[in-house]
Each structure stands twice: as C-alpha cells, then as structure tokens.
XYZ file of C-alpha atoms in Angstrom:
313
model
C -61.533 -25.868 -57.036
C -60.057 -27.666 -54.120
C -60.005 -26.010 -50.740
C -58.225 -26.820 -47.547
C -58.697 -25.737 -43.977
C -55.633 -24.582 -42.090
C -55.505 -24.489 -38.310
C -53.371 -22.102 -36.327
C -53.017 -21.885 -32.553
C -52.107 -19.215 -30.101
C -49.875 -20.194 -27.209
C -50.173 -23.955 -27.619
C -50.492 -26.938 -29.878
C -54.107 -27.738 -29.050
C -56.468 -27.952 -31.966
C -59.651 -27.199 -30.095
C -61.094 -23.684 -30.491
C -61.641 -23.003 -26.803
C -58.313 -24.205 -25.416
C -55.678 -23.266 -27.906
C -57.281 -20.100 -29.334
C -57.164 -21.678 -32.780
C -58.760 -20.147 -35.834
C -59.701 -21.807 -39.107
C -59.070 -20.307 -42.494
C -60.355 -21.757 -45.752
C -57.968 -21.393 -48.651
C -57.974 -22.472 -52.269
C -55.528 -24.901 -53.823
C -53.400 -21.926 -54.906
C -53.156 -20.656 -51.349
C -55.515 -17.643 -51.797
C -58.086 -17.221 -49.005
C -61.666 -17.782 -50.150
C -62.819 -14.483 -48.624
C -60.172 -12.552 -50.554
C -61.107 -14.358 -53.754
C -64.758 -13.421 -53.245
C -63.794 -9.775 -52.710
C -61.871 -9.774 -55.980
C -64.816 -11.338 -57.784
C -67.205 -8.741 -56.328
C -64.872 -5.915 -57.378
C -64.641 -7.283 -60.919
C -68.432 -7.540 -61.189
C -68.863 -4.035 -59.772
C -66.439 -2.397 -62.185
C -67.871 -4.380 -65.088
C -71.329 -3.083 -64.232
C -70.041 0.490 -63.969
C -68.358 0.227 -67.378
C -71.511 -1.178 -68.989
C -73.667 1.579 -67.495
C -71.224 4.246 -68.693
C -71.197 2.758 -72.183
C -74.999 2.607 -72.194
C -75.201 6.289 -71.298
C -72.294 7.675 -73.317
C -72.462 5.697 -76.566
C -75.517 7.600 -77.910
C -73.715 10.912 -77.359
C -70.558 9.566 -78.971
C -72.506 8.311 -81.988
C -74.273 11.657 -82.289
C -70.939 13.492 -82.373
C -69.442 11.049 -84.898
C -72.463 11.305 -87.200
C -72.406 15.104 -87.026
C -69.016 15.111 -88.798
C -69.951 12.656 -91.577
C -70.933 13.524 -95.107
C -74.601 13.093 -95.912
C -73.919 10.059 -98.100
C -72.311 8.246 -95.157
C -74.977 9.006 -92.565
C -75.662 5.358 -91.790
C -72.062 4.173 -91.961
C -71.460 1.712 -89.118
C -67.779 2.575 -88.691
C -67.363 3.487 -85.011
C -65.090 6.461 -85.761
C -65.508 9.478 -88.050
C -65.069 8.721 -91.750
C -65.481 11.086 -94.714
C -65.591 13.983 -92.294
C -66.948 17.437 -93.063
C -68.035 20.581 -91.238
C -70.827 21.244 -93.710
C -73.413 19.828 -91.315
C -72.709 22.567 -88.781
C -73.039 25.193 -91.502
C -76.336 23.621 -92.563
C -77.629 23.805 -88.999
C -77.142 27.585 -89.013
C -78.270 28.062 -92.627
C -81.239 30.428 -92.675
C -81.521 29.927 -96.443
C -82.966 26.486 -95.732
C -85.321 27.780 -93.065
C -83.186 26.680 -90.127
C -83.201 29.517 -87.602
C -80.935 27.665 -85.215
C -78.881 30.688 -84.163
C -81.955 32.628 -83.100
C -83.319 29.531 -81.386
C -80.124 29.263 -79.333
C -80.559 32.857 -78.188
C -84.215 32.179 -77.360
C -83.282 29.169 -75.258
C -80.681 31.209 -73.381
C -83.216 33.961 -72.652
C -85.928 31.513 -71.572
C -83.539 29.405 -69.499
C -81.915 32.402 -67.791
C -85.226 34.094 -66.967
C -86.713 30.847 -65.685
C -83.670 30.133 -63.534
C -83.445 33.619 -62.004
C -87.138 33.926 -61.146
C -87.362 30.315 -59.993
C -84.346 30.759 -57.715
C -85.558 34.040 -56.194
C -89.000 32.656 -55.402
C -87.621 29.255 -54.447
C -85.016 30.624 -52.016
C -87.520 32.650 -50.007
C -90.150 29.896 -50.093
C -87.680 27.215 -49.045
C -86.295 29.396 -46.254
C -89.785 30.019 -44.888
C -90.671 26.325 -45.016
C -87.397 25.281 -43.391
C -86.944 27.936 -40.690
C -90.406 29.240 -39.817
C -93.105 27.449 -37.884
C -96.661 28.005 -39.033
C -99.824 26.009 -39.422
C -100.212 23.941 -42.536
C -96.516 23.901 -43.437
C -96.571 20.221 -44.333
C -99.709 20.734 -46.401
C -97.866 23.387 -48.385
C -95.039 20.943 -49.046
C -97.558 18.312 -50.097
C -99.248 20.788 -52.423
C -95.916 21.626 -54.044
C -95.156 17.929 -54.474
C -98.578 17.346 -56.016
C -98.038 20.211 -58.454
C -94.730 18.704 -59.558
C -96.451 15.392 -60.313
C -99.144 16.981 -62.492
C -98.621 15.955 -66.145
C -97.602 18.816 -68.380
C -99.602 17.507 -71.332
C -102.803 18.197 -69.383
C -101.917 21.906 -69.314
C -101.416 22.406 -73.046
C -105.035 23.126 -73.975
C -105.889 25.351 -70.959
C -102.692 27.366 -71.351
C -103.202 27.683 -75.101
C -106.704 29.068 -74.549
C -105.561 31.376 -71.746
C -102.611 32.804 -73.656
C -104.754 33.217 -76.771
C -107.194 35.351 -74.794
C -104.307 37.366 -73.340
C -102.585 37.747 -76.709
C -99.460 36.044 -75.407
C -98.980 33.364 -78.042
C -95.562 33.529 -79.705
C -94.144 35.602 -76.834
C -91.414 34.940 -74.294
C -93.744 35.159 -71.308
C -95.868 32.339 -72.731
C -92.837 30.052 -72.433
C -91.163 31.497 -69.340
C -94.151 31.485 -66.963
C -95.028 27.777 -67.447
C -91.342 26.869 -67.117
C -91.168 28.737 -63.815
C -94.104 26.722 -62.502
C -92.311 23.525 -63.553
C -88.971 24.333 -61.886
C -90.387 25.836 -58.680
C -91.119 22.449 -57.018
C -87.556 21.370 -57.804
C -86.014 24.533 -56.380
C -88.225 24.561 -53.292
C -87.602 20.933 -52.370
C -83.865 21.068 -52.990
C -83.347 24.277 -51.038
C -85.753 23.329 -48.239
C -83.651 20.270 -47.458
C -80.528 22.417 -47.624
C -81.817 25.131 -45.270
C -83.185 22.543 -42.841
C -79.712 21.088 -42.279
C -78.222 24.443 -41.335
C -77.823 24.891 -37.561
C -79.953 27.515 -35.856
C -76.892 28.761 -33.977
C -75.691 30.531 -37.123
C -78.631 32.923 -37.147
C -78.653 33.296 -33.379
C -74.989 34.285 -33.392
C -75.615 36.820 -36.147
C -78.514 38.370 -34.235
C -76.417 38.569 -31.082
C -73.894 40.541 -33.128
C -76.602 43.055 -33.978
C -77.920 41.706 -37.297
C -81.597 41.908 -38.116
C -83.292 38.727 -39.411
C -82.932 40.048 -42.944
C -79.259 40.850 -42.493
C -78.621 37.431 -40.956
C -80.283 35.829 -43.960
C -78.293 37.854 -46.492
C -74.900 37.889 -44.755
C -74.853 34.437 -43.132
C -77.404 32.032 -44.589
C -77.124 32.860 -48.287
C -73.307 32.545 -48.466
C -73.469 29.159 -46.746
C -76.295 28.109 -49.056
C -74.266 28.946 -52.176
C -73.515 25.280 -53.074
C -77.195 24.372 -52.868
C -78.268 27.457 -54.810
C -75.654 26.794 -57.483
C -76.792 23.185 -57.809
C -80.432 24.213 -58.030
C -79.599 26.811 -60.681
C -77.951 24.187 -62.891
C -80.878 21.791 -62.518
C -83.451 24.524 -63.181
C -81.608 25.827 -66.242
C -81.249 22.310 -67.643
C -84.970 21.642 -67.166
C -85.903 24.889 -68.936
C -83.357 24.255 -71.700
C -84.789 20.796 -72.460
C -88.496 21.749 -72.415
C -90.254 20.835 -75.656
C -93.958 20.090 -75.202
C -95.307 23.526 -74.287
C -92.748 25.330 -76.443
C -93.964 23.469 -79.524
C -97.563 24.534 -78.885
C -97.312 28.008 -77.354
C -94.337 29.486 -79.207
C -93.940 30.444 -82.833
C -90.933 30.940 -85.074
C -89.939 34.161 -83.332
C -89.466 32.653 -79.849
C -89.017 28.945 -80.519
C -86.213 27.320 -78.461
C -83.596 24.938 -79.799
C -85.626 21.825 -78.950
C -88.392 22.928 -81.317
C -85.988 24.297 -83.923
C -84.152 20.977 -84.224
C -87.427 19.099 -84.640
C -88.371 21.345 -87.570
C -85.043 21.212 -89.419
C -85.194 21.171 -93.218
C -82.618 19.472 -95.413
C -81.134 20.304 -98.802
C -83.520 17.910 -100.557
C -87.304 17.907 -100.075
C -88.765 14.941 -98.179
C -85.274 14.007 -96.987
C -84.573 14.036 -93.265
C -81.324 15.970 -92.568
C -79.955 13.507 -90.019
C -76.399 14.820 -90.087
C -77.517 18.424 -89.577
C -79.784 17.323 -86.736
C -76.855 15.502 -85.130
C -74.692 18.604 -85.503
C -77.338 20.763 -83.857
C -77.807 18.175 -81.122
C -74.069 18.231 -80.462
C -74.068 22.019 -80.160
C -76.993 21.902 -77.733
C -75.956 18.905 -75.629
C -72.183 18.963 -75.296
C -71.994 22.304 -73.401
C -74.446 20.977 -70.805
C -72.413 17.787 -70.400
C -69.197 19.776 -70.004
C -70.842 22.056 -67.439
C -72.067 19.103 -65.388
C -68.672 17.372 -65.562
C -66.804 20.527 -64.538
C -69.107 21.290 -61.617
C -69.976 17.721 -60.647
C -68.364 17.980 -57.215
C -70.255 21.149 -56.425
C -73.488 19.572 -57.662
C -73.019 16.473 -55.524
C -72.089 18.517 -52.468
C -75.093 20.735 -53.013
C -77.455 17.773 -53.187
C -76.000 15.868 -50.242
C -74.822 18.483 -47.756
C -76.482 21.592 -46.501
C -73.913 23.137 -44.202
C -72.202 22.441 -40.903
C -74.540 20.206 -38.978
C -74.542 20.717 -35.238
C-alpha cells in the first residue's frame, strides 16, 4: 500500500513546521488517512470479537432448544435448525409414569430459591449497611472473614453437613437445602450491597434526621428506596445461585425435596439403559430460558445496580 505525505500551511507558503504552521498528514494511495483506516480496522476486529464471543456463549443454548424439539431418532442430527419436530420430549420431562418428577422439582427449586433469596437479602442488607455506615473496630477483619468464607470450597462441606443433618433428622427436608444456600449467597449479598451503601452520601441521612426521622426511619424511608436497584440486582444474583446449586442438593436432599438440577440428572427414558437426551434438553430449556429472559429484560437495572450506588456527592 503506497502512502504519501501531504503538507498544508497556515498563512504562508513555507514548508517548515515552525514558520508556516504546516502539518503533515499521511494518506494511502486511495486518499484515506492512515489514522482513519486504523480506526476502521480496530472497529472491525472489535465487532468480530464480540460476535465470536456471543456465538460461543449462545450456540450451546440454541442447540439445546433445537434438540429439545427433535424426535428421539434424530437426537444427533447435525442440521442447525429443528427437523422432525415434536413436543413429546416436554411431555416426557413431566411424565411421572417414567419416574420423572420434574414438576415437583420445579416447585422445590422455587421454594428453595425464594427462601434463600429473602433470608439472604434481609441479613445481607442489615450487615452491609452496618459495614458501610458504622465505624467499629475490626470492620475490615469482618469483611475479610466474609471473603474467606466465600472462597471455601463447597465440596469440603458435604460430609460435615451430611453428618450434622443426619443427627438433627434434617435429611430430605427443605431446611437442609435452604440453610447451606443462605451461607453461600450471604457473601455475595454483603459485598454487593456494602459497595452500594458506601457510595451513598451521608447528607441523605443527615437531612432525614434534621427533618425529625430516627435512624431507623431514615434507613427505611430514605436509604432503602435509593438502594432498590442494588437490592434488586442482588436478589437476581442470589436467586440464580440458589437455583443452579447441585452439589449439596444431590447429597442432602431426597426425592421429596430435590430441585430441578438433581431431577434432570436422574431423568429416565422410555427404554432402559438409554439416556433420554431429548427429554433432558427439554427440561434444560424449561429451566434455563426463563432465567435468560429475566436477565435480558432487567439487564439495565442489573448493570446499574452493580456499577452505581446512588447520587455521589
């Protein structure tokens, strides 16, 4: 690619930079500036990377949905769109005659996820507010302890919790699944909301107290409404974490309280020793697509809740 250098002057015909105020501009043989050409190339590479990342993340979900509508005999068909479609796979997923208690598992997941989210938010809101707005000794050690608890591997808790809940008679009960989930989502809720409360200006509470509000009233009437985006974001993240939990649920819960993650893993097909891939894909679609839709619908609120905490003074 041939390039040329053009010279322009301001207020004179001199070609020197200092005297004539000239400026040099490198252009290609087609007359397009090199800088502009580089910007176009960078934009093309950026959008290409974004498209590839989106395909990498969305293609598995697309293939799951396509497979969920295929007949069993065409499970491994490589056609990228639905062929030989049927709704029988969705009926199989809910078929209790084949031992698939998927409907009850959906209800169990809703109960476990809702209870985990509500308790985790209530405890997390008050804990985060205390860590963000109150000064006391050892505050940073408390934050470090919470961070350390979040990094503890869940697999290390299976045996101790199994023994503890066996002694308490809690195996195959909701509390055996809800209480560990609460301990898992609490670090997430505390850290997210602590950052949110920290960004809120102190003048908000001071103004409320000058108007006659007690500290509790200022918290309820002023702080909580402003913290709604952060609380909403944290609720979605906590519910998603509880909804996707599998390890402890597979060990501590039985058929009566098993969530959808465990129910899908134990699906039975129409034929013995035959993996019901299409029914599994149908169940996976039912479980996953609502979460994706919820995140897409509320993505702006989620982003604002994670990046902004209020009016910063």
